[in-house]
Amino acid sequence: MTASSTGRAAIIAGNWKMNYGPREAAKFVQEIQPALSEALQAPGSPLCILCPPAISLAAVRAVLDIPDAASSPQIELGAQNMYFEEKGAFTGELSPNMVHELCTTVILGHSERRTYFGETDELVNKKTLAALRHGLRPIVCIGENEQQHESGETAHIITIQVRASLANLTSEQAREIVIAYEPIWAIGTGKAATGEIANNVIRQIRQEYQALYGAEAASVVRILYGGSVTSDNIAEFMAYPDIDGALVGGASLKPDFINIVRNSRQVHH
Ligand code: PGA
């Protein structure tokens, strides 16, 4: 069974992190758009979400010629972070409404936000609820670090992160969010998890989610893998039934991202 037979539409999201200001971002998207759009026409193609730095969103959007954030083009845009308040004296932050003007999606709780900017599960939960209230699709990131991985604490850490970061959703919201399992030891290291390891943890996330929100929500929520995904290993991850796509960092900055989209296609048996 592949993810396609679960009825969950796959997602390939590119997290550009702090790379490509407006000029470079526009140039890169001009370069990849024709082949990327063509690749996305094939049956079984994923939803593709590009997540440039916030300052480059408008430039990317202009190149993609997206008429309206609410419409659903082949390529959607996502922000990499936002704050949970509506507006006001929060220097340097973006509100959910601001993000919603240009994006359908927002990545929340990425491990780099948690590690370098002190984001906690509680803060990630507030942001998740705010995103949902404003019609944004959150991609909520969770994952254990290397030491936790090696000392066999993954299941415990995942349980805590799921319960705290994803608390207090309504049953409808519980179906809409996207979760990304990103083991920190696999991010930017070139040492991706195996499909089997990723699928096992993702299955556990789904079980934990089921305990919180029931079997129906757990069967429709999409859970992505992230960490050193490339065009060479994406097919291995997609072949596992619980893995519904990928959050791609470094490899989303190159034209080879198009091959990740191509090689992620779900084969109907
Ligand atoms: P990577 O990053 O693909 O460069 O490992 C993934 C991520 O941090 O989302």
PDB file of N, CA and C in Angstrom, residues 58-118:
ATOM      1  N   ALA A  58       6.355  37.964  -1.681  1.00  0.00           N
ATOM      2  CA  ALA A  58       5.651  38.729  -2.710  1.00  0.00           C
ATOM      3  C   ALA A  58       6.334  38.570  -4.066  1.00  0.00           C
ATOM      4  N   ALA A  59       7.662  38.544  -4.056  1.00  0.00           N
ATOM      5  CA  ALA A  59       8.405  38.402  -5.314  1.00  0.00           C
ATOM      6  C   ALA A  59       8.129  37.035  -5.945  1.00  0.00           C
ATOM      7  N   VAL A  60       8.085  36.005  -5.120  1.00  0.00           N
ATOM      8  CA  VAL A  60       7.818  34.654  -5.637  1.00  0.00           C
ATOM      9  C   VAL A  60       6.391  34.582  -6.165  1.00  0.00           C
ATOM     10  N   ARG A  61       5.504  35.190  -5.428  1.00  0.00           N
ATOM     11  CA  ARG A  61       4.100  35.189  -5.823  1.00  0.00           C
ATOM     12  C   ARG A  61       3.889  35.903  -7.164  1.00  0.00           C
ATOM     13  N   ALA A  62       4.632  36.977  -7.341  1.00  0.00           N
ATOM     14  CA  ALA A  62       4.514  37.720  -8.602  1.00  0.00           C
ATOM     15  C   ALA A  62       4.987  36.857  -9.774  1.00  0.00           C
ATOM     16  N   VAL A  63       6.062  36.132  -9.577  1.00  0.00           N
ATOM     17  CA  VAL A  63       6.553  35.262 -10.661  1.00  0.00           C
ATOM     18  C   VAL A  63       5.557  34.147 -10.947  1.00  0.00           C
ATOM     19  N   LEU A  64       4.998  33.574  -9.890  1.00  0.00           N
ATOM     20  CA  LEU A  64       4.065  32.452 -10.072  1.00  0.00           C
ATOM     21  C   LEU A  64       2.721  32.938 -10.596  1.00  0.00           C
ATOM     22  N   ASP A  65       2.486  34.271 -10.486  1.00  0.00           N
ATOM     23  CA  ASP A  65       1.239  34.846 -10.967  1.00  0.00           C
ATOM     24  C   ASP A  65       0.034  34.194 -10.291  1.00  0.00           C
ATOM     25  N   ILE A  66       0.120  34.072  -8.986  1.00  0.00           N
ATOM     26  CA  ILE A  66      -0.985  33.490  -8.221  1.00  0.00           C
ATOM     27  C   ILE A  66      -2.031  34.583  -8.000  1.00  0.00           C
ATOM     28  N   PRO A  67      -3.247  34.381  -8.469  1.00  0.00           N
ATOM     29  CA  PRO A  67      -4.227  35.457  -8.394  1.00  0.00           C
ATOM     30  C   PRO A  67      -4.768  35.704  -6.991  1.00  0.00           C
ATOM     31  N   ASP A  68      -4.836  34.681  -6.165  1.00  0.00           N
ATOM     32  CA  ASP A  68      -5.593  34.826  -4.924  1.00  0.00           C
ATOM     33  C   ASP A  68      -5.163  33.704  -3.974  1.00  0.00           C
ATOM     34  N   ALA A  69      -4.781  34.090  -2.757  1.00  0.00           N
ATOM     35  CA  ALA A  69      -4.253  33.073  -1.828  1.00  0.00           C
ATOM     36  C   ALA A  69      -5.251  31.962  -1.563  1.00  0.00           C
ATOM     37  N   ALA A  70      -6.532  32.307  -1.663  1.00  0.00           N
ATOM     38  CA  ALA A  70      -7.551  31.316  -1.326  1.00  0.00           C
ATOM     39  C   ALA A  70      -7.735  30.297  -2.450  1.00  0.00           C
ATOM     40  N   SER A  71      -7.416  30.698  -3.680  1.00  0.00           N
ATOM     41  CA  SER A  71      -7.578  29.734  -4.766  1.00  0.00           C
ATOM     42  C   SER A  71      -6.477  28.696  -4.656  1.00  0.00           C
ATOM     43  N   SER A  72      -6.641  27.607  -5.333  1.00  0.00           N
ATOM     44  CA  SER A  72      -5.724  26.511  -5.121  1.00  0.00           C
ATOM     45  C   SER A  72      -4.940  26.189  -6.381  1.00  0.00           C
ATOM     46  N   PRO A  73      -3.889  26.963  -6.627  1.00  0.00           N
ATOM     47  CA  PRO A  73      -3.086  26.683  -7.806  1.00  0.00           C
ATOM     48  C   PRO A  73      -2.244  25.436  -7.560  1.00  0.00           C
ATOM     49  N   GLN A  74      -1.490  25.028  -8.560  1.00  0.00           N
ATOM     50  CA  GLN A  74      -0.657  23.827  -8.391  1.00  0.00           C
ATOM     51  C   GLN A  74       0.428  24.055  -7.362  1.00  0.00           C
ATOM     52  N   ILE A  75       0.904  25.312  -7.339  1.00  0.00           N
ATOM     53  CA  ILE A  75       1.990  25.630  -6.419  1.00  0.00           C
ATOM     54  C   ILE A  75       1.460  26.637  -5.406  1.00  0.00           C
ATOM     55  N   GLU A  76       1.540  26.291  -4.163  1.00  0.00           N
ATOM     56  CA  GLU A  76       1.079  27.203  -3.110  1.00  0.00           C
ATOM     57  C   GLU A  76       2.285  27.790  -2.390  1.00  0.00           C
ATOM     58  N   LEU A  77       2.022  28.821  -1.608  1.00  0.00           N
ATOM     59  CA  LEU A  77       3.100  29.451  -0.854  1.00  0.00           C
ATOM     60  C   LEU A  77       2.896  29.276   0.640  1.00  0.00           C
ATOM     61  N   GLY A  78       4.010  29.147   1.336  1.00  0.00           N
ATOM     62  CA  GLY A  78       3.958  29.043   2.790  1.00  0.00           C
ATOM     63  C   GLY A  78       4.989  29.962   3.417  1.00  0.00           C
ATOM     64  N   ALA A  79       4.683  30.431   4.644  1.00  0.00           N
ATOM     65  CA  ALA A  79       5.669  31.179   5.428  1.00  0.00           C
ATOM     66  C   ALA A  79       6.406  30.180   6.330  1.00  0.00           C
ATOM     67  N   GLN A  80       7.535  30.615   6.859  1.00  0.00           N
ATOM     68  CA  GLN A  80       8.351  29.712   7.690  1.00  0.00           C
ATOM     69  C   GLN A  80       8.084  29.872   9.170  1.00  0.00           C
ATOM     70  N   ASN A  81       7.270  30.885   9.516  1.00  0.00           N
ATOM     71  CA  ASN A  81       7.016  31.206  10.909  1.00  0.00           C
ATOM     72  C   ASN A  81       5.977  32.314  10.947  1.00  0.00           C
ATOM     73  N   MET A  82       5.338  32.519  12.068  1.00  0.00           N
ATOM     74  CA  MET A  82       4.502  33.709  12.307  1.00  0.00           C
ATOM     75  C   MET A  82       4.251  33.816  13.808  1.00  0.00           C
ATOM     76  N   TYR A  83       3.698  34.951  14.214  1.00  0.00           N
ATOM     77  CA  TYR A  83       3.333  35.120  15.619  1.00  0.00           C
ATOM     78  C   TYR A  83       1.848  34.848  15.767  1.00  0.00           C
ATOM     79  N   PHE A  84       1.390  34.628  17.020  1.00  0.00           N
ATOM     80  CA  PHE A  84      -0.015  34.259  17.188  1.00  0.00           C
ATOM     81  C   PHE A  84      -0.940  35.447  17.410  1.00  0.00           C
ATOM     82  N   GLU A  85      -0.367  36.635  17.728  1.00  0.00           N
ATOM     83  CA  GLU A  85      -1.227  37.800  17.974  1.00  0.00           C
ATOM     84  C   GLU A  85      -1.722  38.379  16.650  1.00  0.00           C
ATOM     85  N   GLU A  86      -2.828  39.118  16.729  1.00  0.00           N
ATOM     86  CA  GLU A  86      -3.458  39.680  15.520  1.00  0.00           C
ATOM     87  C   GLU A  86      -2.679  40.862  14.960  1.00  0.00           C
ATOM     88  N   LYS A  87      -2.208  41.735  15.852  1.00  0.00           N
ATOM     89  CA  LYS A  87      -1.461  42.926  15.419  1.00  0.00           C
ATOM     90  C   LYS A  87      -0.905  43.615  16.654  1.00  0.00           C
ATOM     91  N   GLY A  88      -0.136  44.680  16.409  1.00  0.00           N
ATOM     92  CA  GLY A  88       0.302  45.483  17.543  1.00  0.00           C
ATOM     93  C   GLY A  88       1.800  45.558  17.705  1.00  0.00           C
ATOM     94  N   ALA A  89       2.226  45.836  18.937  1.00  0.00           N
ATOM     95  CA  ALA A  89       3.624  46.137  19.226  1.00  0.00           C
ATOM     96  C   ALA A  89       4.436  44.860  19.419  1.00  0.00           C
ATOM     97  N   PHE A  90       4.708  44.192  18.311  1.00  0.00           N
ATOM     98  CA  PHE A  90       5.514  42.966  18.339  1.00  0.00           C
ATOM     99  C   PHE A  90       6.564  43.081  17.241  1.00  0.00           C
ATOM    100  N   THR A  91       7.549  43.916  17.494  1.00  0.00           N
ATOM    101  CA  THR A  91       8.552  44.264  16.490  1.00  0.00           C
ATOM    102  C   THR A  91       9.161  43.024  15.833  1.00  0.00           C
ATOM    103  N   GLY A  92       9.136  43.042  14.534  1.00  0.00           N
ATOM    104  CA  GLY A  92       9.788  41.968  13.782  1.00  0.00           C
ATOM    105  C   GLY A  92       8.912  40.764  13.496  1.00  0.00           C
ATOM    106  N   GLU A  93       7.692  40.782  13.985  1.00  0.00           N
ATOM    107  CA  GLU A  93       6.835  39.598  13.805  1.00  0.00           C
ATOM    108  C   GLU A  93       5.827  39.780  12.675  1.00  0.00           C
ATOM    109  N   LEU A  94       5.245  38.680  12.248  1.00  0.00           N
ATOM    110  CA  LEU A  94       4.191  38.671  11.221  1.00  0.00           C
ATOM    111  C   LEU A  94       2.933  38.097  11.840  1.00  0.00           C
ATOM    112  N   SER A  95       1.776  38.720  11.542  1.00  0.00           N
ATOM    113  CA  SER A  95       0.524  38.205  12.091  1.00  0.00           C
ATOM    114  C   SER A  95      -0.068  37.156  11.148  1.00  0.00           C
ATOM    115  N   PRO A  96      -0.985  36.326  11.667  1.00  0.00           N
ATOM    116  CA  PRO A  96      -1.639  35.341  10.809  1.00  0.00           C
ATOM    117  C   PRO A  96      -2.325  35.989   9.598  1.00  0.00           C
ATOM    118  N   ASN A  97      -2.977  37.141   9.804  1.00  0.00           N
ATOM    119  CA  ASN A  97      -3.652  37.792   8.671  1.00  0.00           C
ATOM    120  C   ASN A  97      -2.677  38.236   7.597  1.00  0.00           C
ATOM    121  N   MET A  98      -1.525  38.733   8.023  1.00  0.00           N
ATOM    122  CA  MET A  98      -0.512  39.168   7.042  1.00  0.00           C
ATOM    123  C   MET A  98      -0.045  37.973   6.223  1.00  0.00           C
ATOM    124  N   VAL A  99       0.211  36.863   6.916  1.00  0.00           N
ATOM    125  CA  VAL A  99       0.668  35.658   6.215  1.00  0.00           C
ATOM    126  C   VAL A  99      -0.419  35.183   5.251  1.00  0.00           C
ATOM    127  N   HIS A 100      -1.661  35.269   5.708  1.00  0.00           N
ATOM    128  CA  HIS A 100      -2.773  34.759   4.896  1.00  0.00           C
ATOM    129  C   HIS A 100      -2.980  35.559   3.613  1.00  0.00           C
ATOM    130  N   GLU A 101      -2.514  36.809   3.597  1.00  0.00           N
ATOM    131  CA  GLU A 101      -2.650  37.584   2.351  1.00  0.00           C
ATOM    132  C   GLU A 101      -1.834  36.972   1.221  1.00  0.00           C
ATOM    133  N   LEU A 102      -0.735  36.311   1.559  1.00  0.00           N
ATOM    134  CA  LEU A 102       0.149  35.784   0.506  1.00  0.00           C
ATOM    135  C   LEU A 102       0.279  34.270   0.497  1.00  0.00           C
ATOM    136  N   CYS A 103      -0.167  33.611   1.576  1.00  0.00           N
ATOM    137  CA  CYS A 103       0.133  32.185   1.726  1.00  0.00           C
ATOM    138  C   CYS A 103      -1.101  31.378   2.089  1.00  0.00           C
ATOM    139  N   THR A 104      -1.041  30.092   1.794  1.00  0.00           N
ATOM    140  CA  THR A 104      -2.065  29.163   2.277  1.00  0.00           C
ATOM    141  C   THR A 104      -1.592  28.450   3.539  1.00  0.00           C
ATOM    142  N   THR A 105      -0.270  28.483   3.751  1.00  0.00           N
ATOM    143  CA  THR A 105       0.363  27.551   4.675  1.00  0.00           C
ATOM    144  C   THR A 105       1.386  28.275   5.534  1.00  0.00           C
ATOM    145  N   VAL A 106       1.659  27.749   6.711  1.00  0.00           N
ATOM    146  CA  VAL A 106       2.753  28.285   7.525  1.00  0.00           C
ATOM    147  C   VAL A 106       3.438  27.134   8.263  1.00  0.00           C
ATOM    148  N   ILE A 107       4.762  27.100   8.169  1.00  0.00           N
ATOM    149  CA  ILE A 107       5.542  26.112   8.926  1.00  0.00           C
ATOM    150  C   ILE A 107       5.647  26.632  10.359  1.00  0.00           C
ATOM    151  N   LEU A 108       5.368  25.795  11.330  1.00  0.00           N
ATOM    152  CA  LEU A 108       5.455  26.217  12.736  1.00  0.00           C
ATOM    153  C   LEU A 108       6.280  25.230  13.547  1.00  0.00           C
ATOM    154  N   GLY A 109       7.038  25.772  14.492  1.00  0.00           N
ATOM    155  CA  GLY A 109       7.792  24.917  15.415  1.00  0.00           C
ATOM    156  C   GLY A 109       8.925  24.143  14.774  1.00  0.00           C
ATOM    157  N   HIS A 110       9.481  24.682  13.680  1.00  0.00           N
ATOM    158  CA  HIS A 110      10.652  24.010  13.091  1.00  0.00           C
ATOM    159  C   HIS A 110      11.739  23.889  14.161  1.00  0.00           C
ATOM    160  N   SER A 111      12.536  22.847  14.097  1.00  0.00           N
ATOM    161  CA  SER A 111      13.534  22.633  15.157  1.00  0.00           C
ATOM    162  C   SER A 111      14.514  23.795  15.254  1.00  0.00           C
ATOM    163  N   GLU A 112      14.752  24.492  14.126  1.00  0.00           N
ATOM    164  CA  GLU A 112      15.652  25.650  14.212  1.00  0.00           C
ATOM    165  C   GLU A 112      14.995  26.787  14.997  1.00  0.00           C
ATOM    166  N   ARG A 113      13.683  26.927  14.881  1.00  0.00           N
ATOM    167  CA  ARG A 113      12.965  27.913  15.707  1.00  0.00           C
ATOM    168  C   ARG A 113      13.031  27.493  17.177  1.00  0.00           C
ATOM    169  N   ARG A 114      12.882  26.214  17.411  1.00  0.00           N
ATOM    170  CA  ARG A 114      12.892  25.737  18.794  1.00  0.00           C
ATOM    171  C   ARG A 114      14.301  25.889  19.392  1.00  0.00           C
ATOM    172  N   THR A 115      15.334  25.538  18.604  1.00  0.00           N
ATOM    173  CA  THR A 115      16.703  25.537  19.133  1.00  0.00           C
ATOM    174  C   THR A 115      17.292  26.938  19.230  1.00  0.00           C
ATOM    175  N   TYR A 116      17.179  27.728  18.162  1.00  0.00           N
ATOM    176  CA  TYR A 116      17.862  29.031  18.155  1.00  0.00           C
ATOM    177  C   TYR A 116      17.000  30.167  18.704  1.00  0.00           C
ATOM    178  N   PHE A 117      15.694  29.998  18.693  1.00  0.00           N
ATOM    179  CA  PHE A 117      14.822  31.101  19.096  1.00  0.00           C
ATOM    180  C   PHE A 117      13.930  30.740  20.267  1.00  0.00           C
ATOM    181  N   GLY A 118      14.244  29.644  20.912  1.00  0.00           N
ATOM    182  CA  GLY A 118      13.605  29.305  22.183  1.00  0.00           C
ATOM    183  C   GLY A 118      12.130  28.960  22.101  1.00  0.00           C
TER     184      GLY A 118
END
